[in-house]
Amino acid sequence: EVIWAFEFGTYTRKRFVNSHTTFLIYKCGKPDFNWQSVAETSQRMRVHDDRADWRGRTPGTIWHEARIPGNSNEREHTHKAKGRSIIPRSICERFIRACTHLDDLVFDPFMGSGTMAMSAKQEGRRYLGYDISEQYVNEVRSLYNDTTNSD
């Protein structure tokens, strides 16, 4: 389980603002984790402590990263419907690098805008995407010109 925390959420004055999304990652097969591909600079590294591991530190389970604004260029690769939440590519790529190897299969059961599928393809992984909306699936297929790897 990883929590993506961001600065702003839905505007409301009736309750606390939802400013996070929870990801559940499941892995079939060999249970390895490539922490070095996503290592972060540790506090010891920042203060030049001799005890610091030169490879960095394993990331925690709470990731702070900005949401993608409605006018961002990163939204250009997605369908044009308003109101759809888009996960930043950097988060998808981080999951893929840490949890898979080249040519592994990445399955996204809530494909939506196809960011995970695009990231998997860019990282040299195979992907299978599913969404309840046939329209979303068709839009993602047309964006990537790929009808053989997504469902």
PDB file of C-alpha atoms in Angstrom:
ATOM      1  CA  GLU A   1       0.000   0.000   0.000  1.00  0.00           C
ATOM      2  CA  VAL A   2       1.340   3.418  -0.997  1.00  0.00           C
ATOM      3  CA  ILE A   3      -0.349   6.730  -0.321  1.00  0.00           C
ATOM      4  CA  TRP A   4       0.028   9.598  -2.775  1.00  0.00           C
ATOM      5  CA  ALA A   5      -0.436  12.842  -0.819  1.00  0.00           C
ATOM      6  CA  PHE A   6      -1.022  16.076  -2.702  1.00  0.00           C
ATOM      7  CA  GLU A   7      -1.610  19.716  -1.853  1.00  0.00           C
ATOM      8  CA  PHE A   8      -5.152  20.275  -2.993  1.00  0.00           C
ATOM      9  CA  GLY A   9      -8.299  18.278  -3.337  1.00  0.00           C
ATOM     10  CA  THR A  10     -11.974  18.873  -4.002  1.00  0.00           C
ATOM     11  CA  TYR A  11     -13.231  22.243  -2.817  1.00  0.00           C
ATOM     12  CA  THR A  12     -15.621  21.937   0.110  1.00  0.00           C
ATOM     13  CA  ARG A  13     -16.554  23.663   3.342  1.00  0.00           C
ATOM     14  CA  LYS A  14     -18.618  20.753   4.693  1.00  0.00           C
ATOM     15  CA  ARG A  15     -15.865  18.253   5.531  1.00  0.00           C
ATOM     16  CA  PHE A  16     -12.103  17.775   5.455  1.00  0.00           C
ATOM     17  CA  VAL A  17     -10.637  17.945   1.959  1.00  0.00           C
ATOM     18  CA  ASN A  18      -9.568  14.620   0.462  1.00  0.00           C
ATOM     19  CA  SER A  19      -5.904  15.192  -0.389  1.00  0.00           C
ATOM     20  CA  HIS A  20      -4.598  11.684  -0.963  1.00  0.00           C
ATOM     21  CA  THR A  21      -5.061   8.557  -3.043  1.00  0.00           C
ATOM     22  CA  THR A  22      -4.234   5.050  -1.875  1.00  0.00           C
ATOM     23  CA  PHE A  23      -2.591   2.563  -4.250  1.00  0.00           C
ATOM     24  CA  LEU A  24      -2.573  -1.175  -3.715  1.00  0.00           C
ATOM     25  CA  ILE A  25       0.195  -3.046  -5.515  1.00  0.00           C
ATOM     26  CA  TYR A  26      -0.047  -6.788  -6.069  1.00  0.00           C
ATOM     27  CA  LYS A  27       2.754  -8.841  -7.565  1.00  0.00           C
ATOM     28  CA  CYS A  28       2.551 -12.370  -8.914  1.00  0.00           C
ATOM     29  CA  GLY A  29       5.559 -14.618  -9.121  1.00  0.00           C
ATOM     30  CA  LYS A  30       8.948 -13.889  -7.651  1.00  0.00           C
ATOM     31  CA  PRO A  31       8.529 -11.401  -4.764  1.00  0.00           C
ATOM     32  CA  ASP A  32      11.471  -9.103  -5.355  1.00  0.00           C
ATOM     33  CA  PHE A  33      11.664  -5.351  -4.985  1.00  0.00           C
ATOM     34  CA  ASN A  34      14.127  -3.187  -6.903  1.00  0.00           C
ATOM     35  CA  TRP A  35      14.515  -0.446  -4.294  1.00  0.00           C
ATOM     36  CA  GLN A  36      17.685   0.947  -5.861  1.00  0.00           C
ATOM     37  CA  SER A  37      15.774   1.987  -8.988  1.00  0.00           C
ATOM     38  CA  VAL A  38      13.653   4.332  -6.864  1.00  0.00           C
ATOM     39  CA  ALA A  39      16.101   5.187  -4.049  1.00  0.00           C
ATOM     40  CA  GLU A  40      15.863   8.601  -2.451  1.00  0.00           C
ATOM     41  CA  THR A  41      18.467  10.880  -0.947  1.00  0.00           C
ATOM     42  CA  SER A  42      18.620  10.160   2.772  1.00  0.00           C
ATOM     43  CA  GLN A  43      18.917  12.717   5.543  1.00  0.00           C
ATOM     44  CA  ARG A  44      22.392  11.358   6.292  1.00  0.00           C
ATOM     45  CA  MET A  45      23.405  11.978   2.680  1.00  0.00           C
ATOM     46  CA  ARG A  46      22.099  15.549   2.877  1.00  0.00           C
ATOM     47  CA  VAL A  47      24.225  16.315   5.945  1.00  0.00           C
ATOM     48  CA  HIS A  48      27.270  14.422   4.599  1.00  0.00           C
ATOM     49  CA  ASP A  49      27.241  11.823   7.383  1.00  0.00           C
ATOM     50  CA  ASP A  50      29.891   9.121   6.804  1.00  0.00           C
ATOM     51  CA  ARG A  51      27.356   6.447   7.815  1.00  0.00           C
ATOM     52  CA  ALA A  52      25.127   7.269   4.849  1.00  0.00           C
ATOM     53  CA  ASP A  53      24.496   4.505   2.326  1.00  0.00           C
ATOM     54  CA  TRP A  54      25.800   5.899  -0.976  1.00  0.00           C
ATOM     55  CA  ARG A  55      22.929   4.146  -2.787  1.00  0.00           C
ATOM     56  CA  GLY A  56      20.307   6.225  -0.974  1.00  0.00           C
ATOM     57  CA  ARG A  57      17.347   5.063   1.064  1.00  0.00           C
ATOM     58  CA  THR A  58      14.289   2.980   0.320  1.00  0.00           C
ATOM     59  CA  PRO A  59      11.263   5.259  -0.213  1.00  0.00           C
ATOM     60  CA  GLY A  60       8.528   5.314   2.389  1.00  0.00           C
ATOM     61  CA  THR A  61       4.884   4.511   1.763  1.00  0.00           C
ATOM     62  CA  ILE A  62       3.720   8.124   1.633  1.00  0.00           C
ATOM     63  CA  TRP A  63       4.706   9.936  -1.558  1.00  0.00           C
ATOM     64  CA  HIS A  64       4.295  13.706  -1.800  1.00  0.00           C
ATOM     65  CA  GLU A  65       3.853  14.858  -5.355  1.00  0.00           C
ATOM     66  CA  ALA A  66       1.753  17.588  -6.934  1.00  0.00           C
ATOM     67  CA  ARG A  67      -1.456  16.764  -8.765  1.00  0.00           C
ATOM     68  CA  ILE A  68      -1.656  17.452 -12.487  1.00  0.00           C
ATOM     69  CA  PRO A  69      -3.440  20.780 -13.067  1.00  0.00           C
ATOM     70  CA  GLY A  70      -6.201  20.956 -15.643  1.00  0.00           C
ATOM     71  CA  ASN A  71      -4.050  23.027 -18.026  1.00  0.00           C
ATOM     72  CA  SER A  72      -0.936  20.827 -17.796  1.00  0.00           C
ATOM     73  CA  ASN A  73       0.828  19.450 -20.886  1.00  0.00           C
ATOM     74  CA  GLU A  74       0.762  16.023 -19.219  1.00  0.00           C
ATOM     75  CA  ARG A  75      -3.003  15.945 -19.779  1.00  0.00           C
ATOM     76  CA  GLU A  76      -2.423  16.145 -23.537  1.00  0.00           C
ATOM     77  CA  HIS A  77      -1.859  12.375 -23.850  1.00  0.00           C
ATOM     78  CA  THR A  78      -5.224  11.634 -22.257  1.00  0.00           C
ATOM     79  CA  HIS A  79      -8.811  11.743 -23.333  1.00  0.00           C
ATOM     80  CA  LYS A  80     -10.393  15.144 -23.238  1.00  0.00           C
ATOM     81  CA  ALA A  81     -13.284  14.438 -20.852  1.00  0.00           C
ATOM     82  CA  LYS A  82     -13.301  16.791 -17.891  1.00  0.00           C
ATOM     83  CA  GLY A  83     -13.170  15.681 -14.307  1.00  0.00           C
ATOM     84  CA  ARG A  84     -11.024  12.581 -14.745  1.00  0.00           C
ATOM     85  CA  SER A  85      -8.249  12.140 -12.247  1.00  0.00           C
ATOM     86  CA  ILE A  86      -4.859  11.573 -13.825  1.00  0.00           C
ATOM     87  CA  ILE A  87      -1.987  10.030 -11.915  1.00  0.00           C
ATOM     88  CA  PRO A  88       1.351  11.686 -12.739  1.00  0.00           C
ATOM     89  CA  ARG A  89       3.558   9.576 -15.008  1.00  0.00           C
ATOM     90  CA  SER A  90       6.390   9.846 -12.486  1.00  0.00           C
ATOM     91  CA  ILE A  91       4.333   7.899  -9.924  1.00  0.00           C
ATOM     92  CA  CYS A  92       3.416   5.177 -12.436  1.00  0.00           C
ATOM     93  CA  GLU A  93       7.031   4.866 -13.610  1.00  0.00           C
ATOM     94  CA  ARG A  94       8.229   4.622 -10.001  1.00  0.00           C
ATOM     95  CA  PHE A  95       5.870   1.695  -9.314  1.00  0.00           C
ATOM     96  CA  ILE A  96       6.921  -0.041 -12.515  1.00  0.00           C
ATOM     97  CA  ARG A  97      10.674   0.329 -11.939  1.00  0.00           C
ATOM     98  CA  ALA A  98      10.458  -0.848  -8.321  1.00  0.00           C
ATOM     99  CA  CYS A  99       8.077  -3.767  -8.770  1.00  0.00           C
ATOM    100  CA  THR A 100       8.747  -5.216 -12.246  1.00  0.00           C
ATOM    101  CA  HIS A 101      11.509  -6.263 -14.609  1.00  0.00           C
ATOM    102  CA  LEU A 102      11.861  -5.744 -18.355  1.00  0.00           C
ATOM    103  CA  ASP A 103       9.163  -7.611 -20.286  1.00  0.00           C
ATOM    104  CA  ASP A 104       7.037  -8.262 -17.160  1.00  0.00           C
ATOM    105  CA  LEU A 105       3.284  -7.811 -17.492  1.00  0.00           C
ATOM    106  CA  VAL A 106       1.687  -4.795 -15.780  1.00  0.00           C
ATOM    107  CA  PHE A 107      -2.069  -5.074 -15.231  1.00  0.00           C
ATOM    108  CA  ASP A 108      -4.168  -1.987 -14.518  1.00  0.00           C
ATOM    109  CA  PRO A 109      -7.779  -2.910 -13.674  1.00  0.00           C
ATOM    110  CA  PHE A 110      -8.876   0.758 -13.621  1.00  0.00           C
ATOM    111  CA  MET A 111      -7.142   2.024 -16.751  1.00  0.00           C
ATOM    112  CA  GLY A 112      -8.959   5.347 -17.100  1.00  0.00           C
ATOM    113  CA  SER A 113      -6.653   7.688 -19.004  1.00  0.00           C
ATOM    114  CA  GLY A 114      -4.047   4.989 -19.697  1.00  0.00           C
ATOM    115  CA  THR A 115      -1.142   6.596 -17.849  1.00  0.00           C
ATOM    116  CA  MET A 116      -0.024   3.293 -16.317  1.00  0.00           C
ATOM    117  CA  ALA A 117      -0.198   1.550 -19.713  1.00  0.00           C
ATOM    118  CA  MET A 118       1.833   4.312 -21.353  1.00  0.00           C
ATOM    119  CA  SER A 119       4.399   4.228 -18.538  1.00  0.00           C
ATOM    120  CA  ALA A 120       4.679   0.421 -18.738  1.00  0.00           C
ATOM    121  CA  LYS A 121       5.301   0.605 -22.471  1.00  0.00           C
ATOM    122  CA  GLN A 122       7.956   3.333 -22.017  1.00  0.00           C
ATOM    123  CA  GLU A 123       9.692   1.266 -19.322  1.00  0.00           C
ATOM    124  CA  GLY A 124       9.850  -1.821 -21.569  1.00  0.00           C
ATOM    125  CA  ARG A 125       7.056  -3.762 -19.907  1.00  0.00           C
ATOM    126  CA  ARG A 126       4.007  -5.437 -21.385  1.00  0.00           C
ATOM    127  CA  TYR A 127       0.651  -4.211 -20.138  1.00  0.00           C
ATOM    128  CA  LEU A 128      -2.961  -5.193 -19.880  1.00  0.00           C
ATOM    129  CA  GLY A 129      -5.493  -2.511 -19.108  1.00  0.00           C
ATOM    130  CA  TYR A 130      -9.154  -2.808 -18.248  1.00  0.00           C
ATOM    131  CA  ASP A 131     -11.817  -0.214 -17.604  1.00  0.00           C
ATOM    132  CA  ILE A 132     -15.566  -0.395 -17.121  1.00  0.00           C
ATOM    133  CA  SER A 133     -15.931   2.335 -19.746  1.00  0.00           C
ATOM    134  CA  GLU A 134     -15.537   1.020 -23.287  1.00  0.00           C
ATOM    135  CA  GLN A 135     -15.131   4.641 -24.400  1.00  0.00           C
ATOM    136  CA  TYR A 136     -12.054   5.083 -22.193  1.00  0.00           C
ATOM    137  CA  VAL A 137     -10.504   1.864 -23.499  1.00  0.00           C
ATOM    138  CA  ASN A 138     -11.083   2.891 -27.120  1.00  0.00           C
ATOM    139  CA  GLU A 139      -9.635   6.360 -26.490  1.00  0.00           C
ATOM    140  CA  VAL A 140      -6.507   4.884 -24.912  1.00  0.00           C
ATOM    141  CA  ARG A 141      -6.114   2.423 -27.800  1.00  0.00           C
ATOM    142  CA  SER A 142      -6.335   5.251 -30.328  1.00  0.00           C
ATOM    143  CA  LEU A 143      -3.841   7.362 -28.377  1.00  0.00           C
ATOM    144  CA  TYR A 144      -1.223   4.633 -28.429  1.00  0.00           C
ATOM    145  CA  ASN A 145      -2.178   3.098 -31.791  1.00  0.00           C
ATOM    146  CA  ASP A 146      -2.013  -0.267 -30.087  1.00  0.00           C
ATOM    147  CA  THR A 147      -4.871  -2.738 -30.248  1.00  0.00           C
ATOM    148  CA  THR A 148      -2.798  -5.829 -29.467  1.00  0.00           C
ATOM    149  CA  ASN A 149      -1.685  -5.051 -25.901  1.00  0.00           C
ATOM    150  CA  SER A 150      -4.678  -3.490 -24.139  1.00  0.00           C
ATOM    151  CA  ASP A 151      -8.197  -4.618 -23.377  1.00  0.00           C
TER     152      ASP A 151
END
